[in-house]
PDB file of C-alpha atoms in Angstrom:
ATOM      1  CA  ALA A 836      22.276   7.527  67.804  1.00 86.00           C
ATOM      2  CA  GLN A 837      19.597   9.432  65.979  1.00 89.00           C
ATOM      3  CA  SER A 838      19.909  11.751  63.016  1.00 93.00           C
ATOM      4  CA  VAL A 839      17.765  13.553  60.497  1.00 95.00           C
ATOM      5  CA  THR A 840      18.739  14.310  56.918  1.00 95.00           C
ATOM      6  CA  GLN A 841      17.129  16.896  54.716  1.00 96.00           C
ATOM      7  CA  LEU A 842      18.786  16.475  51.356  1.00 90.00           C
ATOM      8  CA  ASP A 843      17.406  19.613  49.755  1.00 94.00           C
ATOM      9  CA  SER A 844      18.771  22.790  51.254  1.00 93.00           C
ATOM     10  CA  GLN A 845      16.832  25.015  48.878  1.00 96.00           C
ATOM     11  CA  VAL A 846      13.649  24.345  46.951  1.00 98.00           C
ATOM     12  CA  PRO A 847      12.277  26.958  44.557  1.00 98.00           C
ATOM     13  CA  VAL A 848       8.765  26.349  43.263  1.00 98.00           C
ATOM     14  CA  PHE A 849       6.215  28.366  41.362  1.00 98.00           C
ATOM     15  CA  GLU A 850       3.068  29.539  43.045  1.00 98.00           C
ATOM     16  CA  GLU A 851       0.198  27.017  42.917  1.00 97.00           C
ATOM     17  CA  ALA A 852       2.571  24.184  41.997  1.00 98.00           C
ATOM     18  CA  PRO A 853       2.940  21.111  44.209  1.00 98.00           C
ATOM     19  CA  VAL A 854       5.962  20.674  46.431  1.00 98.00           C
ATOM     20  CA  GLU A 855       7.666  17.877  48.317  1.00 98.00           C
ATOM     21  CA  LEU A 856      10.318  18.465  50.949  1.00 98.00           C
ATOM     22  CA  ARG A 857      12.292  15.364  51.732  1.00 98.00           C
ATOM     23  CA  CYS A 858      13.248  14.061  55.139  1.00 98.00           C
ATOM     24  CA  ASN A 859      15.028  10.847  56.026  1.00 97.00           C
ATOM     25  CA  TYR A 860      15.972   9.706  59.464  1.00 97.00           C
ATOM     26  CA  SER A 861      18.182   7.203  61.204  1.00 95.00           C
ATOM     27  CA  SER A 862      17.419   5.569  64.519  1.00 93.00           C
ATOM     28  CA  SER A 863      17.828   2.195  66.166  1.00 91.00           C
ATOM     29  CA  VAL A 864      14.620   2.711  68.159  1.00 91.00           C
ATOM     30  CA  SER A 865      11.114   3.894  67.380  1.00 90.00           C
ATOM     31  CA  VAL A 866      10.785   7.587  66.742  1.00 91.00           C
ATOM     32  CA  TYR A 867       8.274  10.384  66.715  1.00 93.00           C
ATOM     33  CA  LEU A 868       8.569  12.713  63.734  1.00 95.00           C
ATOM     34  CA  PHE A 869       7.752  16.375  63.279  1.00 95.00           C
ATOM     35  CA  TRP A 870       7.827  19.132  60.707  1.00 97.00           C
ATOM     36  CA  TYR A 871       8.267  22.730  61.797  1.00 95.00           C
ATOM     37  CA  VAL A 872       8.182  25.947  59.822  1.00 95.00           C
ATOM     38  CA  GLN A 873      10.268  28.982  60.692  1.00 91.00           C
ATOM     39  CA  TYR A 874       9.643  32.415  59.224  1.00 90.00           C
ATOM     40  CA  PRO A 875      12.476  34.976  59.235  1.00 84.00           C
ATOM     41  CA  ASN A 876      13.500  36.061  62.712  1.00 77.00           C
ATOM     42  CA  GLN A 877      10.777  33.995  64.315  1.00 83.00           C
ATOM     43  CA  GLY A 878      10.526  30.818  66.346  1.00 86.00           C
ATOM     44  CA  LEU A 879       9.323  27.396  65.287  1.00 89.00           C
ATOM     45  CA  GLN A 880       5.738  26.649  64.412  1.00 91.00           C
ATOM     46  CA  LEU A 881       4.560  23.049  64.414  1.00 91.00           C
ATOM     47  CA  LEU A 882       3.176  21.990  61.035  1.00 95.00           C
ATOM     48  CA  LEU A 883       2.410  18.386  61.779  1.00 95.00           C
ATOM     49  CA  LYS A 884       3.602  15.359  63.673  1.00 94.00           C
ATOM     50  CA  TYR A 885       3.602  11.594  63.550  1.00 94.00           C
ATOM     51  CA  LEU A 886       3.290   9.926  66.928  1.00 91.00           C
ATOM     52  CA  SER A 887       1.455   6.704  66.043  1.00 88.00           C
ATOM     53  CA  GLY A 888      -1.476   5.386  64.030  1.00 89.00           C
ATOM     54  CA  SER A 889      -2.108   6.398  60.458  1.00 91.00           C
ATOM     55  CA  THR A 890       1.075   6.934  58.520  1.00 93.00           C
ATOM     56  CA  LEU A 891      -0.455   9.815  56.568  1.00 96.00           C
ATOM     57  CA  VAL A 892      -0.704  12.854  58.762  1.00 96.00           C
ATOM     58  CA  LYS A 893      -2.301  16.152  57.893  1.00 96.00           C
ATOM     59  CA  GLY A 894      -1.186  19.422  59.342  1.00 94.00           C
ATOM     60  CA  ILE A 895      -1.897  23.091  59.174  1.00 94.00           C
ATOM     61  CA  ASN A 896      -1.847  25.251  56.055  1.00 93.00           C
ATOM     62  CA  GLY A 897      -2.672  22.330  53.758  1.00 96.00           C
ATOM     63  CA  PHE A 898       0.506  20.383  54.431  1.00 97.00           C
ATOM     64  CA  GLU A 899       0.665  16.635  54.859  1.00 98.00           C
ATOM     65  CA  ALA A 900       3.388  14.061  55.394  1.00 98.00           C
ATOM     66  CA  GLU A 901       3.683  10.325  55.152  1.00 96.00           C
ATOM     67  CA  PHE A 902       5.672   8.202  57.540  1.00 96.00           C
ATOM     68  CA  ASN A 903       7.414   5.366  55.721  1.00 95.00           C
ATOM     69  CA  LYS A 904       9.152   3.075  58.151  1.00 93.00           C
ATOM     70  CA  SER A 905      10.753   0.824  55.541  1.00 94.00           C
ATOM     71  CA  GLN A 906      12.320   3.799  53.791  1.00 95.00           C
ATOM     72  CA  THR A 907      12.885   5.711  57.038  1.00 96.00           C
ATOM     73  CA  SER A 908      11.325   8.769  55.488  1.00 97.00           C
ATOM     74  CA  PHE A 909       8.854  11.454  56.445  1.00 98.00           C
ATOM     75  CA  HIS A 910       8.444  13.654  53.389  1.00 98.00           C
ATOM     76  CA  LEU A 911       6.354  16.805  53.551  1.00 98.00           C
ATOM     77  CA  ARG A 912       3.963  17.635  50.724  1.00 98.00           C
ATOM     78  CA  LYS A 913       1.583  20.342  49.671  1.00 98.00           C
ATOM     79  CA  PRO A 914      -0.502  20.117  46.469  1.00 98.00           C
ATOM     80  CA  SER A 915      -0.519  23.853  45.769  1.00 98.00           C
ATOM     81  CA  VAL A 916       1.812  26.338  47.392  1.00 98.00           C
ATOM     82  CA  HIS A 917       1.246  29.999  48.121  1.00 97.00           C
ATOM     83  CA  ILE A 918       3.633  32.906  48.378  1.00 97.00           C
ATOM     84  CA  SER A 919       3.090  32.859  52.121  1.00 96.00           C
ATOM     85  CA  ASP A 920       4.610  29.367  52.321  1.00 97.00           C
ATOM     86  CA  THR A 921       8.051  30.854  51.683  1.00 97.00           C
ATOM     87  CA  ALA A 922       9.991  29.934  54.817  1.00 96.00           C
ATOM     88  CA  GLU A 923      12.497  27.531  56.328  1.00 94.00           C
ATOM     89  CA  TYR A 924      11.210  24.044  57.048  1.00 96.00           C
ATOM     90  CA  PHE A 925      12.743  21.704  59.595  1.00 96.00           C
ATOM     91  CA  CYS A 926      12.202  18.003  60.007  1.00 97.00           C
ATOM     92  CA  ALA A 927      12.814  16.706  63.519  1.00 95.00           C
ATOM     93  CA  LEU A 928      12.583  13.550  65.546  1.00 94.00           C
ATOM     94  CA  THR A 929      12.592  12.463  69.128  1.00 92.00           C
ATOM     95  CA  ILE A 930      12.631   9.010  70.680  1.00 90.00           C
ATOM     96  CA  ASN A 931      10.505  10.173  73.582  1.00 85.00           C
ATOM     97  CA  THR A 932       8.174  13.134  73.585  1.00 79.00           C
ATOM     98  CA  GLY A 933       9.813  14.392  76.745  1.00 82.00           C
ATOM     99  CA  ASN A 934      13.311  14.222  75.326  1.00 86.00           C
ATOM    100  CA  GLN A 935      15.443  16.457  73.153  1.00 90.00           C
ATOM    101  CA  PHE A 936      14.664  16.897  69.488  1.00 92.00           C
ATOM    102  CA  TYR A 937      17.083  16.144  66.687  1.00 93.00           C
ATOM    103  CA  PHE A 938      16.717  18.516  63.767  1.00 94.00           C
ATOM    104  CA  GLY A 939      17.589  18.283  60.125  1.00 95.00           C
ATOM    105  CA  THR A 940      19.574  21.059  58.504  1.00 93.00           C
ATOM    106  CA  GLY A 941      16.456  22.655  57.102  1.00 94.00           C
ATOM    107  CA  THR A 942      15.020  23.299  53.654  1.00 96.00           C
ATOM    108  CA  SER A 943      14.479  26.808  52.429  1.00 96.00           C
ATOM    109  CA  LEU A 944      11.283  26.889  50.400  1.00 97.00           C
ATOM    110  CA  THR A 945      10.922  29.832  48.043  1.00 97.00           C
ATOM    111  CA  VAL A 946       7.632  30.261  46.249  1.00 97.00           C
ATOM    112  CA  ILE A 947       7.997  32.181  43.008  1.00 97.00           C
ATOM    113  CA  PRO A 948       5.084  34.315  41.826  1.00 95.00           C
TER     114      PRO A 948
ATOM    115  CA  GLY B1113      -3.024  25.508  75.811  1.00 60.00           C
ATOM    116  CA  ALA B1114       0.533  24.997  76.891  1.00 62.00           C
ATOM    117  CA  VAL B1115       2.814  27.808  75.855  1.00 89.00           C
ATOM    118  CA  VAL B1116       6.471  28.599  76.367  1.00 92.00           C
ATOM    119  CA  SER B1117       7.384  32.242  76.675  1.00 93.00           C
ATOM    120  CA  GLN B1118      10.922  33.326  75.904  1.00 95.00           C
ATOM    121  CA  HIS B1119      12.298  36.743  76.758  1.00 95.00           C
ATOM    122  CA  PRO B1120      13.832  38.900  75.438  1.00 96.00           C
ATOM    123  CA  SER B1121      13.201  38.352  71.754  1.00 93.00           C
ATOM    124  CA  TRP B1122      16.119  40.508  70.622  1.00 94.00           C
ATOM    125  CA  VAL B1123      19.248  41.675  72.395  1.00 95.00           C
ATOM    126  CA  ILE B1124      22.049  43.856  71.119  1.00 96.00           C
ATOM    127  CA  CYS B1125      24.926  44.520  73.485  1.00 94.00           C
ATOM    128  CA  LYS B1126      28.611  45.248  73.689  1.00 96.00           C
ATOM    129  CA  SER B1127      31.320  42.626  73.823  1.00 96.00           C
ATOM    130  CA  GLY B1128      32.060  41.559  77.387  1.00 96.00           C
ATOM    131  CA  THR B1129      28.502  41.959  78.600  1.00 95.00           C
ATOM    132  CA  SER B1130      26.597  39.103  80.208  1.00 96.00           C
ATOM    133  CA  VAL B1131      23.130  38.455  78.849  1.00 97.00           C
ATOM    134  CA  LYS B1132      20.321  36.534  80.519  1.00 97.00           C
ATOM    135  CA  ILE B1133      17.582  34.821  78.524  1.00 97.00           C
ATOM    136  CA  GLU B1134      14.451  33.567  80.245  1.00 97.00           C
ATOM    137  CA  CYS B1135      12.272  30.642  79.258  1.00 96.00           C
ATOM    138  CA  ARG B1136       8.954  30.286  81.067  1.00 96.00           C
ATOM    139  CA  SER B1137       6.337  27.596  80.818  1.00 94.00           C
ATOM    140  CA  LEU B1138       2.860  29.067  81.006  1.00 92.00           C
ATOM    141  CA  ASP B1139      -0.015  27.009  82.385  1.00 87.00           C
ATOM    142  CA  PHE B1140       2.137  23.922  82.867  1.00 89.00           C
ATOM    143  CA  GLN B1141       5.131  22.806  84.840  1.00 91.00           C
ATOM    144  CA  ALA B1142       8.363  21.798  83.188  1.00 92.00           C
ATOM    145  CA  THR B1143      10.914  19.859  85.171  1.00 92.00           C
ATOM    146  CA  THR B1144      13.020  19.742  82.036  1.00 94.00           C
ATOM    147  CA  MET B1145      13.705  22.372  79.430  1.00 96.00           C
ATOM    148  CA  PHE B1146      16.000  22.286  76.447  1.00 96.00           C
ATOM    149  CA  TRP B1147      18.207  25.058  75.097  1.00 97.00           C
ATOM    150  CA  TYR B1148      19.104  25.125  71.415  1.00 96.00           C
ATOM    151  CA  ARG B1149      21.346  27.358  69.377  1.00 96.00           C
ATOM    152  CA  GLN B1150      20.831  28.191  65.721  1.00 90.00           C
ATOM    153  CA  PHE B1151      23.495  29.777  63.576  1.00 85.00           C
ATOM    154  CA  PRO B1152      22.388  31.705  60.477  1.00 80.00           C
ATOM    155  CA  LYS B1153      21.074  29.445  57.759  1.00 76.00           C
ATOM    156  CA  GLN B1154      21.752  26.391  59.889  1.00 82.00           C
ATOM    157  CA  SER B1155      19.794  23.957  61.978  1.00 86.00           C
ATOM    158  CA  LEU B1156      19.085  23.934  65.674  1.00 91.00           C
ATOM    159  CA  MET B1157      21.663  22.228  67.824  1.00 93.00           C
ATOM    160  CA  LEU B1158      21.005  21.187  71.381  1.00 94.00           C
ATOM    161  CA  MET B1159      23.241  23.041  73.809  1.00 96.00           C
ATOM    162  CA  ALA B1160      22.034  21.731  77.127  1.00 96.00           C
ATOM    163  CA  THR B1161      19.224  20.160  79.066  1.00 96.00           C
ATOM    164  CA  SER B1162      17.994  22.197  81.996  1.00 95.00           C
ATOM    165  CA  ASN B1163      16.793  20.213  85.009  1.00 94.00           C
ATOM    166  CA  GLU B1164      14.719  21.750  87.780  1.00 93.00           C
ATOM    167  CA  GLY B1165      16.543  21.610  91.079  1.00 89.00           C
ATOM    168  CA  SER B1166      19.729  20.108  89.703  1.00 91.00           C
ATOM    169  CA  LYS B1167      22.613  20.865  87.407  1.00 93.00           C
ATOM    170  CA  ALA B1168      22.096  21.206  83.706  1.00 95.00           C
ATOM    171  CA  THR B1169      23.433  18.612  81.314  1.00 95.00           C
ATOM    172  CA  TYR B1170      25.604  20.118  78.596  1.00 96.00           C
ATOM    173  CA  GLU B1171      26.267  18.726  75.163  1.00 95.00           C
ATOM    174  CA  GLN B1172      29.807  18.015  74.097  1.00 94.00           C
ATOM    175  CA  GLY B1173      31.659  21.139  73.094  1.00 93.00           C
ATOM    176  CA  VAL B1174      29.408  23.558  74.963  1.00 95.00           C
ATOM    177  CA  GLU B1175      31.259  25.578  77.592  1.00 94.00           C
ATOM    178  CA  LYS B1176      29.532  25.300  80.950  1.00 94.00           C
ATOM    179  CA  ASP B1177      31.168  28.432  82.292  1.00 95.00           C
ATOM    180  CA  LYS B1178      30.207  30.439  79.234  1.00 96.00           C
ATOM    181  CA  PHE B1179      26.567  29.352  79.103  1.00 97.00           C
ATOM    182  CA  LEU B1180      25.187  29.264  82.629  1.00 97.00           C
ATOM    183  CA  ILE B1181      21.843  27.564  83.052  1.00 96.00           C
ATOM    184  CA  ASN B1182      19.624  27.883  86.091  1.00 94.00           C
ATOM    185  CA  HIS B1183      16.320  26.050  86.481  1.00 94.00           C
ATOM    186  CA  ALA B1184      15.219  27.354  89.854  1.00 86.00           C
ATOM    187  CA  SER B1185      11.497  26.672  89.567  1.00 93.00           C
ATOM    188  CA  LEU B1186       9.100  24.407  87.709  1.00 93.00           C
ATOM    189  CA  THR B1187       8.212  27.182  85.292  1.00 94.00           C
ATOM    190  CA  LEU B1188      11.442  29.063  84.681  1.00 96.00           C
ATOM    191  CA  SER B1189      14.804  28.263  83.166  1.00 97.00           C
ATOM    192  CA  THR B1190      17.415  30.894  82.420  1.00 97.00           C
ATOM    193  CA  LEU B1191      20.403  30.870  80.104  1.00 97.00           C
ATOM    194  CA  THR B1192      23.102  33.420  80.846  1.00 97.00           C
ATOM    195  CA  VAL B1193      25.735  34.045  78.217  1.00 97.00           C
ATOM    196  CA  THR B1194      28.661  35.316  80.270  1.00 96.00           C
ATOM    197  CA  SER B1195      31.186  37.799  78.908  1.00 96.00           C
ATOM    198  CA  ALA B1196      29.621  37.540  75.485  1.00 95.00           C
ATOM    199  CA  HIS B1197      31.713  38.009  72.363  1.00 95.00           C
ATOM    200  CA  PRO B1198      30.724  38.440  68.720  1.00 95.00           C
ATOM    201  CA  GLU B1199      31.058  34.701  68.075  1.00 94.00           C
ATOM    202  CA  ASP B1200      28.277  34.134  70.600  1.00 95.00           C
ATOM    203  CA  SER B1201      25.885  36.005  68.343  1.00 95.00           C
ATOM    204  CA  SER B1202      23.176  33.561  67.404  1.00 94.00           C
ATOM    205  CA  PHE B1203      19.524  32.634  67.727  1.00 93.00           C
ATOM    206  CA  TYR B1204      18.762  30.824  70.976  1.00 96.00           C
ATOM    207  CA  ILE B1205      15.563  28.800  71.390  1.00 95.00           C
ATOM    208  CA  CYS B1206      14.211  26.944  74.384  1.00 96.00           C
ATOM    209  CA  SER B1207      11.635  24.182  74.508  1.00 95.00           C
ATOM    210  CA  ALA B1208       9.739  22.313  77.175  1.00 94.00           C
ATOM    211  CA  PRO B1209       7.842  19.019  77.201  1.00 91.00           C
ATOM    212  CA  THR B1210       4.186  19.762  77.838  1.00 85.00           C
ATOM    213  CA  GLY B1211       2.873  16.290  78.604  1.00 80.00           C
ATOM    214  CA  LEU B1212       0.109  16.903  76.036  1.00 79.00           C
ATOM    215  CA  SER B1213      -0.359  14.358  73.261  1.00 73.00           C
ATOM    216  CA  ASN B1214      -1.378  16.939  70.670  1.00 72.00           C
ATOM    217  CA  GLN B1215       1.742  19.027  71.179  1.00 76.00           C
ATOM    218  CA  PRO B1216       4.326  17.122  73.169  1.00 81.00           C
ATOM    219  CA  GLN B1217       6.809  19.971  73.213  1.00 87.00           C
ATOM    220  CA  HIS B1218       6.452  23.668  72.832  1.00 90.00           C
ATOM    221  CA  PHE B1219       9.197  25.930  71.593  1.00 92.00           C
ATOM    222  CA  GLY B1220       9.765  29.486  72.644  1.00 93.00           C
ATOM    223  CA  ASP B1221       9.857  32.172  69.969  1.00 91.00           C
ATOM    224  CA  GLY B1222      13.612  32.456  70.305  1.00 93.00           C
ATOM    225  CA  THR B1223      16.063  35.166  71.268  1.00 95.00           C
ATOM    226  CA  ARG B1224      18.280  36.809  68.703  1.00 94.00           C
ATOM    227  CA  LEU B1225      21.527  37.792  70.377  1.00 95.00           C
ATOM    228  CA  SER B1226      23.820  40.226  68.610  1.00 95.00           C
ATOM    229  CA  ILE B1227      27.151  41.074  70.227  1.00 95.00           C
ATOM    230  CA  LEU B1228      28.925  44.113  68.866  1.00 93.00           C
TER     231      LEU B1228
END
């Protein structure tokens, strides 16, 4: 079985400060990993993904994440956040890109002016 | 690029009403689509897998007769919430595999269902 854990349900951070949103996963087979952002009353927007290759992946809006197989982690980072980054962030995995996604419980990022 | 269109985006209706939500793949064919449900401040949970030309596969605990899924064509899947009650109020999102390496799945923008 597969699962995704996002330990931090809420992360407040001051504007222009760095942020890291943590994601750990569990799977007995190889996985593909994703980060999505969801603004209030909207759908999911893909931030970045790890399918293969370089373990450091860069996404939109200045976000990046590093796949660490030994620690089964895929933490999301941004060196300097903006007010507009305030949103809900979901880590997700799938074992096959045509299969269902398994989502973490989400992390609410609040950027404080 | 591949896009999934979900309609309607917001529905408010009375208890006992049946509500149909459409999920369309634009510019690509989707033999499979996934339906998720998201409760407020919670994550997305898979409800069912919609299969073109055959019966949907439901996750444990999801009532088949309550949430009717029809995948009649390669570009359209529908979710009908039958005799909806306030506890069915939620955010419903569909997704479809695109077959594209840069975005393997695309999610619809979701439907917020509010039952009064």
